[in-house]
C-alpha cells in the first residue's frame, strides 16, 4: 500500500522495474534455521474478516495469571505465528521471561503496564524472540491486539527471573521497544501519481529484515484506483473509519492477512480511517494497469515474469463481509 521509508522516491525509481526481485526480498530475512522462506510459509490469505464474526478461545499466554480470551485472526499452524485479538476478563499479569517469537502488543482500550511503565490506548510493546522481557500487567476489560512472529506462544522463565542477561538467546537480535503512539506525530508518506498522501506513525522496524509495524491514516476522499502487489506480506487491522476497495468494505474491526504477490487496490476512503499495518520486509509497490477481466495486465514498474503477482485462490472471508466479486484478479 505504501512506498517505504528509504525507498527510491524519484519518479524514475518508483516506476522503473525493480531489479532485486522476489529472491532478493526474501534474503532480507534473518539467517535463522528456525525461520522459513516465503515459499515454505503455511499461512492462509485472509481478506476480509470482521473480528466479531469469530469465536473466543481461551488465551494462550503461558505462565500468566488472570482471565484472557483470544480471537485467532490468522495463524501459521507450522511455526506458531499468530495474529490475535485479546479480551481480558480480569487483571492479568506475567513475570519476566523469554518469548519464543517476535512478540507485539497494541492497546486498543484499557491499559498495559510493562516493567512499571503504563501505556493506554495507542500503546505499543515489541519484544524480539529470545530477548528477555520484564513483567507485564494488563488491566481488566482491556482490548489488546497481539502478534507472535516466527515462533509459538512458548515463554521461558527461570533464568530470566534472576539473571535476564544470561537468559538471552545467542541468536537474539534487538531490544525491547515501548512506544506511546499518542506522543508521535503523523508523517506524510511519499506518493507517486496524482493521489493525496497517507500518514504514518512508525512503531517498529527490524533493522535486519525491514519487518515493520506502522499506524496508517487516510483522510476522507483519499483514493488510489491502481492495483498493487508487494514482495512481502501485508497485514492490517482497522482501528476506525470506513473504506471500500477491491475485496469489499473496510470498517472498524476488519482484518486482512495478504501473502506476498496478491494484487489489491481500487481504494476509496469514505471517512477518515486508521489502521495498524505489518509487513515482513521492505514494502515495494509494483503496479498493474489495464488489467484483464480476471487475470493479467500490463506490468507498469516490475518484470512481467520474475516479479509477477500470484493468482489468489478464494481468500478466507467471514460471514459479515459477504462473497467476494473477484475484483482485482
Coordinates of C-alpha atoms in Angstrom, one line a residue:
X1 CA 0.0 0.0 0.0
X2 CA 2.8 2.4 0.8
X3 CA 6.2 3.4 -0.6
X4 CA 8.6 2.6 2.3
X5 CA 10.9 4.9 4.1
X6 CA 14.3 4.9 2.4
X7 CA 13.0 3.8 -0.9
X8 CA 14.0 5.5 -4.2
X9 CA 11.3 8.1 -4.3
X10 CA 12.0 9.7 -7.7
X11 CA 9.5 9.1 -10.4
X12 CA 12.1 7.0 -12.2
X13 CA 12.9 5.0 -9.2
X14 CA 9.2 4.3 -8.4
X15 CA 8.2 3.5 -12.0
X16 CA 11.2 1.5 -13.1
X17 CA 11.2 -2.3 -12.8
X18 CA 12.8 -3.4 -9.5
X19 CA 15.8 -5.5 -10.2
X20 CA 16.0 -7.0 -6.8
X21 CA 13.2 -9.4 -7.4
X22 CA 11.5 -11.9 -5.1
X23 CA 14.7 -13.7 -4.2
X24 CA 16.4 -10.6 -3.0
X25 CA 13.4 -9.6 -1.0
X26 CA 13.5 -12.9 0.8
X27 CA 17.2 -12.7 1.6
X28 CA 16.5 -9.7 3.8
X29 CA 15.1 -12.1 6.4
X30 CA 17.4 -13.1 9.2
X31 CA 19.6 -16.1 8.7
X32 CA 17.8 -18.3 11.3
X33 CA 17.4 -22.0 10.8
X34 CA 14.1 -21.9 12.7
X35 CA 12.5 -19.4 10.3
X36 CA 11.4 -20.2 6.8
X37 CA 11.3 -18.6 3.4
X38 CA 8.1 -17.3 1.9
X39 CA 7.8 -20.4 -0.3
X40 CA 7.6 -22.5 2.9
X41 CA 5.2 -20.4 4.9
X42 CA 1.8 -22.0 5.6
X43 CA -0.5 -19.1 6.3
X44 CA -3.8 -18.6 4.5
X45 CA -4.8 -15.5 2.6
X46 CA -7.4 -13.8 4.8
X47 CA -9.3 -11.0 3.2
X48 CA -11.7 -9.8 4.6
X49 CA -12.9 -10.9 8.0
X50 CA -14.6 -8.9 10.8
X51 CA -13.3 -9.7 14.3
X52 CA -16.8 -10.0 15.7
X53 CA -17.6 -12.9 13.4
X54 CA -15.0 -15.1 15.1
X55 CA -15.4 -17.1 18.3
X56 CA -13.4 -16.6 21.5
X57 CA -10.8 -19.2 22.7
X58 CA -9.0 -19.4 26.0
X59 CA -5.9 -17.3 25.6
X60 CA -2.6 -19.0 25.1
X61 CA -0.2 -16.8 27.2
X62 CA 1.8 -19.3 29.2
X63 CA 2.9 -18.5 32.8
X64 CA 0.4 -15.7 33.0
X65 CA -2.2 -15.3 35.8
X66 CA -5.7 -14.0 35.2
X67 CA -8.5 -14.4 32.7
X68 CA -7.9 -13.8 29.0
X69 CA -9.6 -14.9 25.8
X70 CA -8.4 -14.6 22.2
X71 CA -9.8 -14.4 18.7
X72 CA -7.5 -16.1 16.2
X73 CA -7.5 -13.7 13.2
X74 CA -4.7 -15.5 11.4
X75 CA -2.3 -18.4 12.3
X76 CA 0.5 -20.4 10.8
X77 CA 0.0 -23.9 12.1
X78 CA 3.6 -25.0 11.3
X79 CA 5.7 -22.3 13.2
X80 CA 3.0 -20.9 15.5
X81 CA 3.0 -17.3 14.1
X82 CA -0.3 -15.8 15.1
X83 CA -2.3 -12.6 14.9
X84 CA -4.8 -12.3 17.8
X85 CA -7.3 -10.1 19.4
X86 CA -7.2 -10.4 23.2
X87 CA -10.0 -9.7 25.7
X88 CA -9.0 -9.5 29.4
X89 CA -11.8 -10.7 31.7
X90 CA -9.8 -9.8 34.9
X91 CA -6.5 -8.2 35.7
X92 CA -3.8 -10.4 34.0
X93 CA -0.1 -10.5 34.7
X94 CA 3.1 -12.4 33.9
X95 CA 6.6 -12.3 35.4
X96 CA 9.9 -11.9 33.4
X97 CA 10.7 -14.4 30.8
X98 CA 11.9 -15.0 27.2
X99 CA 9.4 -15.3 24.3
X100 CA 9.9 -17.9 21.6
X101 CA 8.5 -15.5 19.0
X102 CA 8.9 -11.9 17.9
X103 CA 6.1 -10.5 20.2
X104 CA 4.0 -7.4 19.9
X105 CA 1.1 -5.9 21.9
X106 CA -1.0 -2.9 20.8
X107 CA -3.6 -1.5 23.3
X108 CA -7.0 -0.7 21.7
X109 CA -8.7 0.1 25.0
X110 CA -7.7 -0.2 28.7
X111 CA -4.0 -0.2 29.7
X112 CA -0.9 -2.3 29.8
X113 CA 1.9 -1.9 32.3
X114 CA 5.4 -3.1 31.3
X115 CA 8.2 -3.0 33.9
X116 CA 6.4 -0.2 35.7
X117 CA 5.6 1.9 32.7
X118 CA 1.9 2.2 31.9
X119 CA 0.6 2.8 28.4
X120 CA -3.1 3.2 27.4
X121 CA -4.9 3.1 24.1
X122 CA -2.3 3.5 21.3
X123 CA 0.4 2.0 23.5
X124 CA 2.7 -0.5 21.8
X125 CA 5.2 -3.1 23.1
X126 CA 7.6 -5.2 20.9
X127 CA 9.9 -7.9 22.2
X128 CA 12.2 -9.8 19.8
X129 CA 12.3 -13.6 20.1
X130 CA 15.0 -14.7 22.5
X131 CA 15.2 -11.3 24.2
X132 CA 14.3 -11.3 28.0
X133 CA 11.2 -9.2 28.8
X134 CA 10.2 -7.7 32.1
X135 CA 7.0 -8.3 34.0
X136 CA 3.8 -7.2 32.3
X137 CA 0.3 -6.5 33.6
X138 CA -2.9 -5.8 31.6
X139 CA -6.0 -4.3 33.3
X140 CA -9.4 -6.0 33.4
X141 CA -11.6 -5.0 30.5
X142 CA -8.7 -4.1 28.2
X143 CA -8.8 -4.9 24.5
X144 CA -5.3 -5.7 23.0
X145 CA -4.0 -6.8 19.6
X146 CA -1.2 -9.4 20.0
X147 CA 1.2 -10.8 17.4
X148 CA 3.7 -13.6 17.5
X149 CA 6.0 -14.0 14.5
X150 CA 8.4 -16.8 13.7
X151 CA 7.6 -18.8 16.8
X152 CA 4.8 -20.1 19.0
X153 CA 3.5 -19.0 22.4
X154 CA 6.4 -20.6 24.3
X155 CA 7.8 -18.5 27.1
X156 CA 10.9 -19.4 29.1
X157 CA 11.0 -18.5 32.8
X158 CA 13.8 -19.5 35.2
X159 CA 17.0 -17.7 34.4
X160 CA 15.0 -14.6 33.2
X161 CA 13.7 -14.2 36.7
X162 CA 17.0 -13.6 38.4
X163 CA 19.6 -13.1 35.6
X164 CA 18.0 -11.6 32.4
X165 CA 21.3 -11.1 30.6
X166 CA 22.2 -14.8 30.9
X167 CA 18.7 -15.8 29.6
X168 CA 19.1 -14.0 26.3
X169 CA 19.4 -16.4 23.3
X170 CA 22.7 -16.2 21.4
X171 CA 20.7 -15.7 18.2
X172 CA 18.6 -12.9 19.6
X173 CA 18.7 -9.5 17.7
X174 CA 17.4 -6.2 19.0
X175 CA 16.0 -4.9 22.3
X176 CA 12.5 -4.2 23.8
X177 CA 10.6 -1.3 22.3
X178 CA 7.9 0.5 24.3
X179 CA 6.0 3.3 22.4
X180 CA 3.0 5.6 23.2
X181 CA 1.8 6.4 19.7
X182 CA -0.1 9.4 21.1
X183 CA 3.2 11.2 21.6
X184 CA 4.2 10.7 17.9
X185 CA 3.5 13.0 15.0
X186 CA 1.8 11.8 11.8
X187 CA 4.3 11.9 8.9
X188 CA 3.1 12.2 5.3
X189 CA 4.0 9.2 3.2
X190 CA 5.7 9.9 -0.2
X191 CA 3.2 9.5 -3.1
X192 CA 3.6 8.6 -6.7
X193 CA 1.0 9.9 -9.1
X194 CA -2.0 12.3 -8.5
X195 CA -3.1 11.0 -5.1
X196 CA -3.2 12.7 -1.7
X197 CA -0.8 11.4 0.9
X198 CA -1.4 8.8 3.6
X199 CA 0.1 9.4 7.0
X200 CA 2.4 7.2 9.1
X201 CA 3.4 6.6 12.6
X202 CA 6.3 4.1 12.6
X203 CA 6.0 1.9 15.7
X204 CA 8.9 -0.5 15.0
X205 CA 11.2 -1.6 12.2
X206 CA 13.6 -4.5 12.3
X207 CA 17.0 -3.2 11.1
X208 CA 18.0 -6.5 9.6
X209 CA 14.8 -7.6 7.8
X210 CA 12.9 -4.3 7.4
X211 CA 9.9 -6.1 9.0
X212 CA 7.8 -3.1 10.2
X213 CA 4.7 -2.2 12.2
X214 CA 3.0 1.1 11.5
X215 CA -0.1 3.1 12.1
X216 CA -1.6 4.4 8.9
X217 CA -4.2 7.2 8.4
X218 CA -6.1 8.2 5.3
X219 CA -8.4 11.2 5.2
X220 CA -11.9 11.1 3.7
X221 CA -11.8 11.1 0.0
X222 CA -8.3 9.5 -0.4
X223 CA -8.3 7.2 -3.3
X224 CA -6.0 5.1 -5.4
X225 CA -7.5 3.1 -8.2
X226 CA -4.3 1.3 -9.2
X227 CA -3.7 -2.3 -8.4
X228 CA -0.5 -3.1 -6.5
X229 CA 1.3 -6.1 -5.2
X230 CA 4.3 -6.4 -3.0
X231 CA 7.3 -8.8 -2.4
X232 CA 6.3 -9.1 1.2
X233 CA 3.1 -9.9 3.0
X234 CA 0.8 -7.2 4.2
X235 CA -1.5 -7.4 7.2
X236 CA -3.9 -4.8 8.6
X237 CA -6.4 -4.3 11.4
X238 CA -8.8 -1.4 11.1
X239 CA -8.9 0.8 14.1
X240 CA -11.7 3.1 12.9
X241 CA -13.3 4.6 9.8
X242 CA -14.6 3.2 6.5
X243 CA -13.1 2.5 3.1
X244 CA -14.1 0.5 0.0
X245 CA -11.6 -1.5 -2.2
X246 CA -11.5 -4.5 -4.5
X247 CA -12.0 -7.0 -1.7
X248 CA -15.0 -5.2 -0.1
X249 CA -15.8 -2.8 2.6
X250 CA -13.4 -2.0 5.4
X251 CA -14.7 -0.7 8.8
X252 CA -13.6 -0.8 12.4
X253 CA -12.7 -4.4 13.4
X254 CA -12.0 -5.7 9.9
X255 CA -8.8 -7.7 9.4
X256 CA -6.6 -8.9 6.5
X257 CA -3.6 -11.1 6.0
X258 CA -2.4 -10.9 2.4
X259 CA 0.5 -13.0 1.3
X260 CA 3.2 -11.6 -1.0
X261 CA 2.2 -11.1 -4.6
X262 CA -1.6 -10.7 -4.2
X263 CA -3.0 -7.7 -6.1
X264 CA -5.2 -5.3 -4.3
X265 CA -6.4 -1.7 -4.9
X266 CA -9.3 0.4 -6.1
X267 CA -9.2 2.2 -2.7
X268 CA -11.8 5.0 -1.8
X269 CA -11.8 6.3 1.8
X270 CA -15.4 7.1 2.7
X271 CA -14.4 8.6 6.0
X272 CA -11.1 9.3 7.8
X273 CA -9.7 5.8 8.5
X274 CA -6.9 4.4 10.7
X275 CA -5.2 1.0 10.5
X276 CA -2.3 -0.8 12.2
X277 CA -0.3 -2.5 9.4
X278 CA 2.5 -5.0 9.4
X279 CA 4.8 -6.3 6.7
X280 CA 7.6 -8.8 6.8
X281 CA 10.0 -6.9 4.7
X282 CA 10.5 -3.7 2.7
X283 CA 7.2 -2.8 1.1
X284 CA 7.6 -2.1 -2.6
X285 CA 4.6 -1.2 -4.7
X286 CA 4.5 -3.0 -8.1
X287 CA 1.6 -1.6 -10.1
X288 CA -0.6 -3.3 -12.7
X289 CA -2.7 -1.2 -15.2
X290 CA -5.1 -2.2 -17.9
X291 CA -5.8 -5.4 -16.0
X292 CA -7.9 -8.1 -17.7
X293 CA -11.3 -9.1 -16.5
X294 CA -10.0 -11.9 -14.2
X295 CA -6.2 -12.1 -14.6
X296 CA -3.3 -10.4 -16.2
X297 CA -2.5 -6.8 -17.3
X298 CA 0.4 -4.6 -18.2
X299 CA 3.4 -4.7 -15.9
X300 CA 4.0 -1.0 -15.1
X301 CA 7.1 -1.0 -13.0
X302 CA 8.1 -4.6 -12.4
X303 CA 9.4 -7.5 -14.5
X304 CA 6.3 -9.3 -16.0
X305 CA 7.8 -12.8 -15.3
X306 CA 10.3 -12.5 -12.5
X307 CA 8.2 -10.3 -10.3
X308 CA 4.7 -11.1 -11.5
X309 CA 1.8 -11.1 -9.0
X310 CA 0.4 -14.5 -7.9
X311 CA -3.1 -15.8 -8.6
X312 CA -5.1 -15.7 -5.4
X313 CA -7.4 -18.6 -4.5
X314 CA -10.6 -17.6 -2.8
X315 CA -9.4 -15.9 0.4
X316 CA -10.8 -16.6 3.9
X317 CA -13.8 -14.3 4.5
X318 CA -16.1 -14.1 7.4
X319 CA -19.9 -14.0 7.0
X320 CA -20.5 -10.3 7.6
X321 CA -18.1 -9.4 4.7
X322 CA -20.2 -11.4 2.2
X323 CA -19.0 -13.1 -1.0
X324 CA -16.1 -11.5 -3.0
X325 CA -16.7 -10.3 -6.5
X326 CA -13.2 -11.2 -7.7
X327 CA -12.4 -7.6 -8.4
X328 CA -8.7 -7.1 -9.0
X329 CA -7.9 -10.6 -10.0

